[in-house]
Each structure stands twice: as C-alpha cells, then as structure tokens.
PDB file of C-alpha atoms in Angstrom:
ATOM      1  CA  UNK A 172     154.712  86.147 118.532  1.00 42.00           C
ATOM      2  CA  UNK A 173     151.613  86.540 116.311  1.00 46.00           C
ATOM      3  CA  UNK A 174     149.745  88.342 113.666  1.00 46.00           C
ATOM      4  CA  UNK A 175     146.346  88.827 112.107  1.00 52.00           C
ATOM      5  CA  UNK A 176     144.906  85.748 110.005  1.00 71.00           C
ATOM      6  CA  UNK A 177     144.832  87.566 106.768  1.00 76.00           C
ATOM      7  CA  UNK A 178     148.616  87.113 106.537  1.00 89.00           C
ATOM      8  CA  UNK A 179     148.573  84.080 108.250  1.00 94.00           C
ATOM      9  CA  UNK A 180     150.318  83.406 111.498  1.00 96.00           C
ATOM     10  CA  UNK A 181     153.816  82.535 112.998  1.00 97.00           C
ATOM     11  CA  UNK A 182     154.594  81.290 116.757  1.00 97.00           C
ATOM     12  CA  UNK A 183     157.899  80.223 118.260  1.00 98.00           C
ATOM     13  CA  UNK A 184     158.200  78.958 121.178  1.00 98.00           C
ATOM     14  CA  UNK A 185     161.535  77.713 123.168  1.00 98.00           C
ATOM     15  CA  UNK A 186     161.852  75.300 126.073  1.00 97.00           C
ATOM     16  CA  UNK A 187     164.752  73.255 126.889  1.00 96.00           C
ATOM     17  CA  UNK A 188     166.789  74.344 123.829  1.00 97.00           C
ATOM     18  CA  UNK A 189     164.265  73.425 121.459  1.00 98.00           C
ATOM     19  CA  UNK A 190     162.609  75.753 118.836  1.00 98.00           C
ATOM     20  CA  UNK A 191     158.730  75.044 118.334  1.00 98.00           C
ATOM     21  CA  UNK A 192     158.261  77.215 115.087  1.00 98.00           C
ATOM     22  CA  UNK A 193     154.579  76.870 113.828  1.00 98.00           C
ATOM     23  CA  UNK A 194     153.199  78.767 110.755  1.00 98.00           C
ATOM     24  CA  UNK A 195     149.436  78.677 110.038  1.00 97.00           C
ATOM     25  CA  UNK A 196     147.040  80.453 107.326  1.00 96.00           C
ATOM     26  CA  UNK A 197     143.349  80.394 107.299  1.00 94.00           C
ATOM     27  CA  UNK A 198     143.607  78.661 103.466  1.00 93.00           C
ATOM     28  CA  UNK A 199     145.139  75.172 104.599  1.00 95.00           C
ATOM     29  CA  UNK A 200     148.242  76.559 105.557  1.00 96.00           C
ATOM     30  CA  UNK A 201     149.284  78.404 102.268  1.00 95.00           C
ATOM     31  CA  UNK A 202     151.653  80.814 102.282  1.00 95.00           C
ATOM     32  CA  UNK A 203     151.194  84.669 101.165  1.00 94.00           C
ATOM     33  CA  UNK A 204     154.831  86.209 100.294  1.00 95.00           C
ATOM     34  CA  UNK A 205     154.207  87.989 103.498  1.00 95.00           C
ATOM     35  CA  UNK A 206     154.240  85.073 105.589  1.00 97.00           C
ATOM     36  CA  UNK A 207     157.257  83.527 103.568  1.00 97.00           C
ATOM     37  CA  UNK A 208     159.032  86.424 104.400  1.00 97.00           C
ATOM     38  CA  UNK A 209     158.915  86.268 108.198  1.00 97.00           C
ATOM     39  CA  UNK A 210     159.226  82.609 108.483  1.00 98.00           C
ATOM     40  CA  UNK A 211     162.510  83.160 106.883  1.00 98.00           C
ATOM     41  CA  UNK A 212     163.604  85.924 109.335  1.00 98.00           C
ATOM     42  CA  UNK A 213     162.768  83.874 112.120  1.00 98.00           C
ATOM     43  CA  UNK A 214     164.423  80.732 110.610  1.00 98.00           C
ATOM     44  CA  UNK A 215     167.413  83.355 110.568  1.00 98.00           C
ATOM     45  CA  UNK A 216     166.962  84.749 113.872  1.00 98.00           C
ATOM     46  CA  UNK A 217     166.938  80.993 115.401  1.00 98.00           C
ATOM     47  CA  UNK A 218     170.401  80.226 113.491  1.00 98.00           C
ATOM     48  CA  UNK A 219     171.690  83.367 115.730  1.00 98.00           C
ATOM     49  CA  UNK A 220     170.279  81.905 118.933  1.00 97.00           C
ATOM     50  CA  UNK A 221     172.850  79.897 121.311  1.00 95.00           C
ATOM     51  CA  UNK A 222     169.859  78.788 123.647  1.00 96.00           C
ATOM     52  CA  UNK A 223     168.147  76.870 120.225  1.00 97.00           C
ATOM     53  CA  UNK A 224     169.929  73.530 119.545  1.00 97.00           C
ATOM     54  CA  UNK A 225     167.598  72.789 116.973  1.00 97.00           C
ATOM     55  CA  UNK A 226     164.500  73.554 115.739  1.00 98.00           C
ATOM     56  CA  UNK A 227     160.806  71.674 115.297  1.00 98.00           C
ATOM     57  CA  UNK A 228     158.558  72.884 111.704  1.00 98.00           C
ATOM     58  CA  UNK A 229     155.249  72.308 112.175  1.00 98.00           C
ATOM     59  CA  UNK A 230     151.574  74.366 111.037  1.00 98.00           C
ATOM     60  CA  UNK A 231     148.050  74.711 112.386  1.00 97.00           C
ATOM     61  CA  UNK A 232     145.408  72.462 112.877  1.00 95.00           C
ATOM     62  CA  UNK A 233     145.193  68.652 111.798  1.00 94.00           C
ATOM     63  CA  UNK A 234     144.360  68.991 108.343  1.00 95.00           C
ATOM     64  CA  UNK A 235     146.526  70.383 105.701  1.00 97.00           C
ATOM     65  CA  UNK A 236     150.529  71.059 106.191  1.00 98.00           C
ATOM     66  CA  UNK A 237     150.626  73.554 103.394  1.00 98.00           C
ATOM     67  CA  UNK A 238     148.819  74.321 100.421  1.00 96.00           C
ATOM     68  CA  UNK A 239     151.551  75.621  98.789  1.00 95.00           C
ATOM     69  CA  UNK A 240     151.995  79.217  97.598  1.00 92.00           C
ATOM     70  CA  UNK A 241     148.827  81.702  97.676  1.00 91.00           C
ATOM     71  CA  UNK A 242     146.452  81.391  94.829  1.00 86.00           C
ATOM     72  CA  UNK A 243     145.062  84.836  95.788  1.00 87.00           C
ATOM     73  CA  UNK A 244     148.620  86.400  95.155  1.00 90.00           C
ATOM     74  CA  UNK A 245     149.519  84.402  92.213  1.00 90.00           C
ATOM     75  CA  UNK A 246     146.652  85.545  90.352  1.00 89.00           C
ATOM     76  CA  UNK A 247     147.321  89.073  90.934  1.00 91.00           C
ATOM     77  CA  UNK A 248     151.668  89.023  89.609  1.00 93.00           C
ATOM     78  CA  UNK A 249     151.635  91.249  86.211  1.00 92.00           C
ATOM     79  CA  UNK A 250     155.071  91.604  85.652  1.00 94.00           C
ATOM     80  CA  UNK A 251     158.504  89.917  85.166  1.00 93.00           C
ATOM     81  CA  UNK A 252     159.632  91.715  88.516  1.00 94.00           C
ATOM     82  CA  UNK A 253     156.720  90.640  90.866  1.00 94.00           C
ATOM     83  CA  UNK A 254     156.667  87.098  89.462  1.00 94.00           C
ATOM     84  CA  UNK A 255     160.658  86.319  90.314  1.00 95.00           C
ATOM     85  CA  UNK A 256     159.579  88.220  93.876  1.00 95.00           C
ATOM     86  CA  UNK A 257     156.606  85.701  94.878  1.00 95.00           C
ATOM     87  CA  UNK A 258     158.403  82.942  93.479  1.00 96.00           C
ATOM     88  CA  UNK A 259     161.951  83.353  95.307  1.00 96.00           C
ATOM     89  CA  UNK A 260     159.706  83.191  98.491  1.00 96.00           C
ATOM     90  CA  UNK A 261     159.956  80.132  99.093  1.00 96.00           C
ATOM     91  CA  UNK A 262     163.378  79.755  97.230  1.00 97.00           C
ATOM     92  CA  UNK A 263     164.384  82.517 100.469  1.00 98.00           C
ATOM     93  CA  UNK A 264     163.062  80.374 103.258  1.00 98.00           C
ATOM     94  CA  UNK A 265     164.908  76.888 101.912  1.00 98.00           C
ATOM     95  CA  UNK A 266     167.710  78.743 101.668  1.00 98.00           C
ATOM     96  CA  UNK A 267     167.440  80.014 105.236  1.00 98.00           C
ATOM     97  CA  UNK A 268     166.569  76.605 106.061  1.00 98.00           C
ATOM     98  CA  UNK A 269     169.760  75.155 104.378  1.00 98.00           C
ATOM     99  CA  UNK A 270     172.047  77.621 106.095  1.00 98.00           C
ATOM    100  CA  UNK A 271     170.731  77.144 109.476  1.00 98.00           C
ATOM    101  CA  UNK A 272     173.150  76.091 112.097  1.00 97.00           C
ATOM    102  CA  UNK A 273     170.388  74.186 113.713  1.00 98.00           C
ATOM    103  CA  UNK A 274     169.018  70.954 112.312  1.00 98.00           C
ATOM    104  CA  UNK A 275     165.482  70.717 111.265  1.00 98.00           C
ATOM    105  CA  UNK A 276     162.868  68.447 111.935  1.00 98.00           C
ATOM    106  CA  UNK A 277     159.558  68.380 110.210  1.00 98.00           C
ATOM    107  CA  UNK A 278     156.039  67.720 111.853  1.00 98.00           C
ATOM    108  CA  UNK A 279     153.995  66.542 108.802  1.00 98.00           C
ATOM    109  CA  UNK A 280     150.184  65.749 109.818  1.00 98.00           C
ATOM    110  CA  UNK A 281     148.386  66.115 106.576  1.00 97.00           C
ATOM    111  CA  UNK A 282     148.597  66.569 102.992  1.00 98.00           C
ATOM    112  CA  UNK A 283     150.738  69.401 100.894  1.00 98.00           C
ATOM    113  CA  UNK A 284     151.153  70.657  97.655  1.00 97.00           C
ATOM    114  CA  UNK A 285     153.633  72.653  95.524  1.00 96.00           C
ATOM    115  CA  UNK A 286     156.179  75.033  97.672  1.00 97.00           C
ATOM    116  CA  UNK A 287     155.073  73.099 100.956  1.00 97.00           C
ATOM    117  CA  UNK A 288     156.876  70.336  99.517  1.00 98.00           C
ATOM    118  CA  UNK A 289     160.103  72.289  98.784  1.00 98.00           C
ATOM    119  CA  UNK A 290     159.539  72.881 102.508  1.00 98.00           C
ATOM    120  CA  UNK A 291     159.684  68.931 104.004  1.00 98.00           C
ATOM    121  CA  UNK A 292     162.397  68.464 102.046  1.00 98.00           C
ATOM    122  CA  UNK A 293     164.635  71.279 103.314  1.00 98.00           C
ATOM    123  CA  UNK A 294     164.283  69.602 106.614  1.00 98.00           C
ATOM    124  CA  UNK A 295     166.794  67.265 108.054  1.00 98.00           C
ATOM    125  CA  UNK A 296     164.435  64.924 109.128  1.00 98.00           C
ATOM    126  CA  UNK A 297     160.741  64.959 108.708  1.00 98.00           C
ATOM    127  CA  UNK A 298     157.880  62.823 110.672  1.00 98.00           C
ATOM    128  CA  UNK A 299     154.658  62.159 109.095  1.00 98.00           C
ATOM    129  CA  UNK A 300     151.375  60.932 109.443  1.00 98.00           C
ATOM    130  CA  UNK A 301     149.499  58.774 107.280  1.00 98.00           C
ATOM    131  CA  UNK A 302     147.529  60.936 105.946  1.00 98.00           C
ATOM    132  CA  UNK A 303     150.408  62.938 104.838  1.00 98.00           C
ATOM    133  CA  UNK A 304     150.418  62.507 101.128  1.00 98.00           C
ATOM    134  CA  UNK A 305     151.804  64.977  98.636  1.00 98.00           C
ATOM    135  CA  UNK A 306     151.558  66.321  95.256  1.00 98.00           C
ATOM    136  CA  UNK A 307     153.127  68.629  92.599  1.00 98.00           C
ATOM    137  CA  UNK A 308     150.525  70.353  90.821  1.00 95.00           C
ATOM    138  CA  UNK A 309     152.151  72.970  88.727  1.00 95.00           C
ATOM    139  CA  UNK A 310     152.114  71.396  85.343  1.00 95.00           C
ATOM    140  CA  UNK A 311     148.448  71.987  85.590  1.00 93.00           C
ATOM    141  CA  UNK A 312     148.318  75.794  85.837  1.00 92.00           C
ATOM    142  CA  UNK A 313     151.481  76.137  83.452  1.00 93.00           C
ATOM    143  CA  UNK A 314     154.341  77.144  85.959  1.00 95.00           C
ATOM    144  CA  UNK A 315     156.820  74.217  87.024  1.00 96.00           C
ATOM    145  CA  UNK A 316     158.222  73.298  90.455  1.00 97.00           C
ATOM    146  CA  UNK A 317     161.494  75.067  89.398  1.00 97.00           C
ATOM    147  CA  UNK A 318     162.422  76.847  92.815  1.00 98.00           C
ATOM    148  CA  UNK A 319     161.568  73.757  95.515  1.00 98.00           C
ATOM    149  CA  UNK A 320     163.365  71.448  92.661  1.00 98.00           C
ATOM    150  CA  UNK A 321     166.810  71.215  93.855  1.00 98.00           C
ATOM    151  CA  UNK A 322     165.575  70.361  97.549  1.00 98.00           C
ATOM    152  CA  UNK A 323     163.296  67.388  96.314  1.00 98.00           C
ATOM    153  CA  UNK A 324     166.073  66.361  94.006  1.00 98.00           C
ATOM    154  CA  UNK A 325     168.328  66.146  96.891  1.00 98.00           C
ATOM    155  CA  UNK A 326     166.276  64.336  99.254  1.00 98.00           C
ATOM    156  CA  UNK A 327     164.181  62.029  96.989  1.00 98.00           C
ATOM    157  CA  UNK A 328     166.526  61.807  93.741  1.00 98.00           C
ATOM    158  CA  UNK A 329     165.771  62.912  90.173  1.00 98.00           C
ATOM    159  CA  UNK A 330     163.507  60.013  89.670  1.00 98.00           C
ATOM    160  CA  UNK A 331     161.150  60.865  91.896  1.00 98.00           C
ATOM    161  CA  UNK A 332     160.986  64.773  91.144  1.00 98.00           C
ATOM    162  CA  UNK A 333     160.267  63.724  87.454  1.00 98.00           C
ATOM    163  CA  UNK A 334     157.466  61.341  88.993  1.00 98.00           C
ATOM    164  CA  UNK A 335     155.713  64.263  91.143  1.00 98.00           C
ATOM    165  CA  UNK A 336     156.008  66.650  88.578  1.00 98.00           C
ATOM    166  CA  UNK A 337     154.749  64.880  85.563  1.00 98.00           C
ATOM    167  CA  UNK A 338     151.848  63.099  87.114  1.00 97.00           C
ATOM    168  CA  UNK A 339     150.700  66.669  88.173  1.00 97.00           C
ATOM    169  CA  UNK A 340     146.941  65.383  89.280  1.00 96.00           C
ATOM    170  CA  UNK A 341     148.265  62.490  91.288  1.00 97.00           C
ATOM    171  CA  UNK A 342     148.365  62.414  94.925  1.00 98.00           C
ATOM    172  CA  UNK A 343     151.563  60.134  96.589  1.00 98.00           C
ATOM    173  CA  UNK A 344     150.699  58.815  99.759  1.00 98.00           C
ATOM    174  CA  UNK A 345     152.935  59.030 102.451  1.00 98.00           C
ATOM    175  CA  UNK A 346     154.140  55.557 102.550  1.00 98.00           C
ATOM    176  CA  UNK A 347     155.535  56.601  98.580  1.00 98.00           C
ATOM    177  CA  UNK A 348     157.171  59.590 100.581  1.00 98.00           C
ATOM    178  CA  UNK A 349     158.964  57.922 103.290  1.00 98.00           C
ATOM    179  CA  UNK A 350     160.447  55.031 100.448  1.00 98.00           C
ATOM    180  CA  UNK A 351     162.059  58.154  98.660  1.00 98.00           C
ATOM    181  CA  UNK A 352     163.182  59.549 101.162  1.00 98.00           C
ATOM    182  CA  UNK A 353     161.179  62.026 102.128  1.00 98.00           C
ATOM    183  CA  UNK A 354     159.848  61.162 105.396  1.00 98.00           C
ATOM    184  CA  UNK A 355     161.836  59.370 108.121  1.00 98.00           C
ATOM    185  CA  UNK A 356     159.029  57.780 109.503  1.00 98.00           C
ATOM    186  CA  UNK A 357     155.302  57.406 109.134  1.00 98.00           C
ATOM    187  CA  UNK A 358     152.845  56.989 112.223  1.00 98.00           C
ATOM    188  CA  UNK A 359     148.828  56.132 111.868  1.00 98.00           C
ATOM    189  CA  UNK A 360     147.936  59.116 114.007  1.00 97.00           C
ATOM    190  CA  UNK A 361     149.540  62.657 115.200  1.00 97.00           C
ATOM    191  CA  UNK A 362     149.718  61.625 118.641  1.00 98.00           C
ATOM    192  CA  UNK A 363     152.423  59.066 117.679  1.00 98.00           C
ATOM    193  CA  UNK A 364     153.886  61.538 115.459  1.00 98.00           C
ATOM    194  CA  UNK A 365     154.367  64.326 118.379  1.00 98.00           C
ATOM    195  CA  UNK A 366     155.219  61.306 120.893  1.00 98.00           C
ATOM    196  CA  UNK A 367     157.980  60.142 118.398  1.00 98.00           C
ATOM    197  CA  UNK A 368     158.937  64.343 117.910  1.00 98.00           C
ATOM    198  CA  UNK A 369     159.210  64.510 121.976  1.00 98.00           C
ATOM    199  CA  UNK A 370     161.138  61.970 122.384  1.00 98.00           C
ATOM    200  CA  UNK A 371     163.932  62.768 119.288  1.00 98.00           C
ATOM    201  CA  UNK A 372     164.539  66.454 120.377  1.00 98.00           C
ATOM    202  CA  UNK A 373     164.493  65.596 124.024  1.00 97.00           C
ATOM    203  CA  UNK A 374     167.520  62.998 123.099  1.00 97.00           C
ATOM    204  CA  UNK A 375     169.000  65.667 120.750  1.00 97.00           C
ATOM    205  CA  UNK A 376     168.782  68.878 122.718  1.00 96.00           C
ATOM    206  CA  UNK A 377     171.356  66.719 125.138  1.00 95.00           C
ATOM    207  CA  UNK A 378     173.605  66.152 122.666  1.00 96.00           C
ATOM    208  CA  UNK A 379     176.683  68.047 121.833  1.00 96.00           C
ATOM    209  CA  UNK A 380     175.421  71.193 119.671  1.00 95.00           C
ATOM    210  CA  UNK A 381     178.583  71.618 118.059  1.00 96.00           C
ATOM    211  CA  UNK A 382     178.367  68.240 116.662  1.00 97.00           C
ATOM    212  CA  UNK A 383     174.584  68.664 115.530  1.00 97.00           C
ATOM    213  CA  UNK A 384     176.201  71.955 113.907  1.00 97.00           C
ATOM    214  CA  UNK A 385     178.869  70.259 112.629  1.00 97.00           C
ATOM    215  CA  UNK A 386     176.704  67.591 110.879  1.00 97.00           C
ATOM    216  CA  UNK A 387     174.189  70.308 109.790  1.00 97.00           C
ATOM    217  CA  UNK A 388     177.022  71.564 107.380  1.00 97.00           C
ATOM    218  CA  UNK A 389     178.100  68.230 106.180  1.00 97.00           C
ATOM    219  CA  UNK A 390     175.010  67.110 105.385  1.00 97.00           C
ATOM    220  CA  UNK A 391     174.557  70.278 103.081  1.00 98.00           C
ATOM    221  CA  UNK A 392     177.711  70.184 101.651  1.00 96.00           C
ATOM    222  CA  UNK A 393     178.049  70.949  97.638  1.00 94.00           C
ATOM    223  CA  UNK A 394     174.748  73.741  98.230  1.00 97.00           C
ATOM    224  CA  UNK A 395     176.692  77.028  98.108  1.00 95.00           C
ATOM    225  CA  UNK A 396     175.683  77.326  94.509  1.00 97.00           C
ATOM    226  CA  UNK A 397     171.860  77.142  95.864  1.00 98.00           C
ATOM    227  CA  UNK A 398     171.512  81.149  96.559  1.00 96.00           C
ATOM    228  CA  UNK A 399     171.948  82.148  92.855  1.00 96.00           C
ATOM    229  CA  UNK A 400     170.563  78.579  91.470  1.00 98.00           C
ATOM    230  CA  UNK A 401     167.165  79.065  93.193  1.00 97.00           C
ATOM    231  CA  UNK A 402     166.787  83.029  91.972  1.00 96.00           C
ATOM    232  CA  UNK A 403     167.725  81.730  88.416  1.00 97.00           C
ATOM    233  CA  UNK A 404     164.613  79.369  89.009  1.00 97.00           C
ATOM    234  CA  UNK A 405     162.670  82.485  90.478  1.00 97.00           C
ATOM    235  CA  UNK A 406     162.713  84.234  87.572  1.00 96.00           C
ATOM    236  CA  UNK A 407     161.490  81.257  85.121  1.00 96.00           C
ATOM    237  CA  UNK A 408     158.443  80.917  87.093  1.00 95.00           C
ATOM    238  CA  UNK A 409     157.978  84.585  86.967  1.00 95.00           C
ATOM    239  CA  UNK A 410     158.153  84.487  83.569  1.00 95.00           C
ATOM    240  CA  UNK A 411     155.472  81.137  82.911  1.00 95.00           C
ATOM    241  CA  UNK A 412     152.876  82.658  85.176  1.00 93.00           C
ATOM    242  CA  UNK A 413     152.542  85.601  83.046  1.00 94.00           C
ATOM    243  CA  UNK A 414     151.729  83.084  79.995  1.00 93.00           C
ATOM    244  CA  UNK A 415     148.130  82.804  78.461  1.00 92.00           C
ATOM    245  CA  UNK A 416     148.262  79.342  79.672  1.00 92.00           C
ATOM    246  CA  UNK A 417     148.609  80.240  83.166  1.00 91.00           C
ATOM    247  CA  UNK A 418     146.177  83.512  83.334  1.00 88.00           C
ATOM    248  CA  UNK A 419     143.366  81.011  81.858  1.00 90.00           C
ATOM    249  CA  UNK A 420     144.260  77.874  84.100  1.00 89.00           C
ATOM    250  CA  UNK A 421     144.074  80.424  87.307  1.00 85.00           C
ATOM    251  CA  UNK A 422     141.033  82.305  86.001  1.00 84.00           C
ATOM    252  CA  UNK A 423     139.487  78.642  86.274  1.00 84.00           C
ATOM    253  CA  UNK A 424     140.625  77.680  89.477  1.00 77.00           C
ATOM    254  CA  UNK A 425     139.260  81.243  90.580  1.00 74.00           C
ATOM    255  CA  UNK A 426     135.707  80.583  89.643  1.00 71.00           C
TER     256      UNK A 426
END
C-alpha cells in the first residue's frame, strides 16, 4: 500500500513469512505525525498477522534512514496539547514496536538523527552500513531526546545516551554505534547489508515462531511501565518547544 509524497510513504510487502515494511518521505526520510501514525498501525496490524514471523524496517533510497521528526510540523505546534501529540509520535510507534509479537530487524543504509534513532534502537537487531552514522541534535533547538530516551538507554546504556545528547553537533559513526550496541553488524556497502538481511530472515522465518515470540517478550521484559513513561516524556517536549529558545533556534533553521 501507498500514499502521496507529501505525507510520505509506507509499503509492506510479505513473502515467505517475512514482513518488508519500508517508510519513505521526500525530506530524507523524516517523519510527519501523519506518517508516524500509520507506521504504527501497520506495526500493529503485522503483530495480528499469523503468516508474518517477523518483520524487516527499512526506508527509501540510499541516502538518509531518517531525519528525524518533521521540521515543517514542529515549527507550526502552539500549544501544550499539540506539542505532547507530535511528540508521543514516535513514543506510539516504539511502543508498537516493543509490543510486537514479531522480532524486528533494522536495515540501516545511511545516516539519522533525533526520533530515527529512537527507531534503530526499538529494533531487535539492526544492520548497518558504513555510512550509517548518527546524531542527537536536540540540545541545539532547545527540546531534549526525552521520548526515544528509554530505547537508546536500553540498547546502548546511559553512558552513551548522555554522550549523543550532550555533544548535540557531533556525528557518531557507525563503527561508535555497533560498539554500543546499537548495530549488530556493520558492512562497507548496502549490497552486503541486504545479502546479510536475506540470509538472517531466510534462517529465521524457518524457525519455530513461537520461540521467536517467546524471546520477543523476554527480551523486553521490565517495559510495561514504557506506555505511560514515554507520554510523561511527550508532554516535556511539548512543553520546551513552545520556549523562546526553541521558536528562535527553529526560526533559524527555517531561513
């Protein structure tokens, strides 16, 4: 299934129990609440699905992953109530992800920022390219990583969510990623990436899906609190974006 570029895209596609589930927006992948919205859903919808024993993550093109949330939207929140919206966006799809009966895997070819970090590390397993670096740049428009904190925390450890978000300008190359944890593996080019891909979910789809279900629960054990946790967080970026500091340090980026 598809839709018009101004909200961005979403395809799934399912052969031999395996869920392709590609996103893609015109702005390097960034995500519009719109777009967060039915990725969830279909995140959802896949949990439901007995044919699906797991599922693939993956976006357009060979550039970016994801950019993150949308600029465009962000600029245009002017109250308490649409700020905790947008924000629990992508709070909603890691929560999806985190509840899915199906296990994960991540397709990473390029670089990401913000949210679309949150996203690589609600997978269960994520597969990179080189040029797959990644940043946290919200110190420098006044908000904070709040909602996608808890997911990088789990996967990387507190040390290196303080490391992202403080040293806001700084790219981490993937080879940083994959020693935290992030990434399971890094590959020079996407062709070894989507070799490595074919060859994991072909082995996996033939496993036992009640065991890959079975695992997907233990290895998100302790995250029931995560529903209420991540709209707490919502609503505290909500609340920074409407600061002074934020209005000017978008107003910038705008021009």
């Amino acid at each position: 299934m598809g839709t018009d570029r101004i909200d961005g895209s979403l395809y799934t596609k399912i052969e031999n129990n395996i869920a392709i589930l590609e996103f893609g927006h015109p702005a390097s992948n960034s995500f519009p609440s719109i777009l967060l919205k039915r990725l969830t859903d279909e995140i959802n919808s896949l949990s439901e699905n007995e044919e699906v024993h797991l599922i693939v993550l993956k976006s357009e093109g060979e550039k970016a992953f994801c950019a993150g949330a949308s600029f465009d939207e962000l600029i245009t929140i002017e109250n308490n109530e649409q700020g905790k919206a947008f924000f629990s966006g992508f709070g909603n799809v890691i929560n999806a992800m985190r509840k899915c009966s199906k296990l994960i895997i991540g397709r990473i070819q390029g670089k990401t920022v913000g949210g679309g970090v949150g996203l690589i590390a609600a997978c269960d397993y994520a597969i990179a390219t080189e040029a797959a670096a990644i940043k946290l740049s919200e110190f420098t428009i006044g908000i904070g990583p709040f909602v996608i904190a808890p997911a990088i925390e789990r996967k990387m450890g507190i040390a290196a969510l303080a490391e992202l978000t403080i040293a806001a300008t700084e790219w981490k190359n993937a080879y940083w990623a994959k020693e935290k944890g992030l990434y399971a593996k890094v590959y020079e080019t996407l062709t070894e990436v989507d070799d490595e891909i074919n060859t994991l979910t072909n082995k996996l789809a033939g496993y036992n899906p009640e065991s890959l279900y079975a695992m997907k629960k233990a290895l998100w054990e302790n995250t029931k609190s995560w529903d209420s946790l991540l709209e707490e967080r919502a609503k505290t970026s909500g609340k920074l974006v409407l600061s002074d500091f934020t209005k000017k340090a978008l107003e910038k980026f705008k021009k």
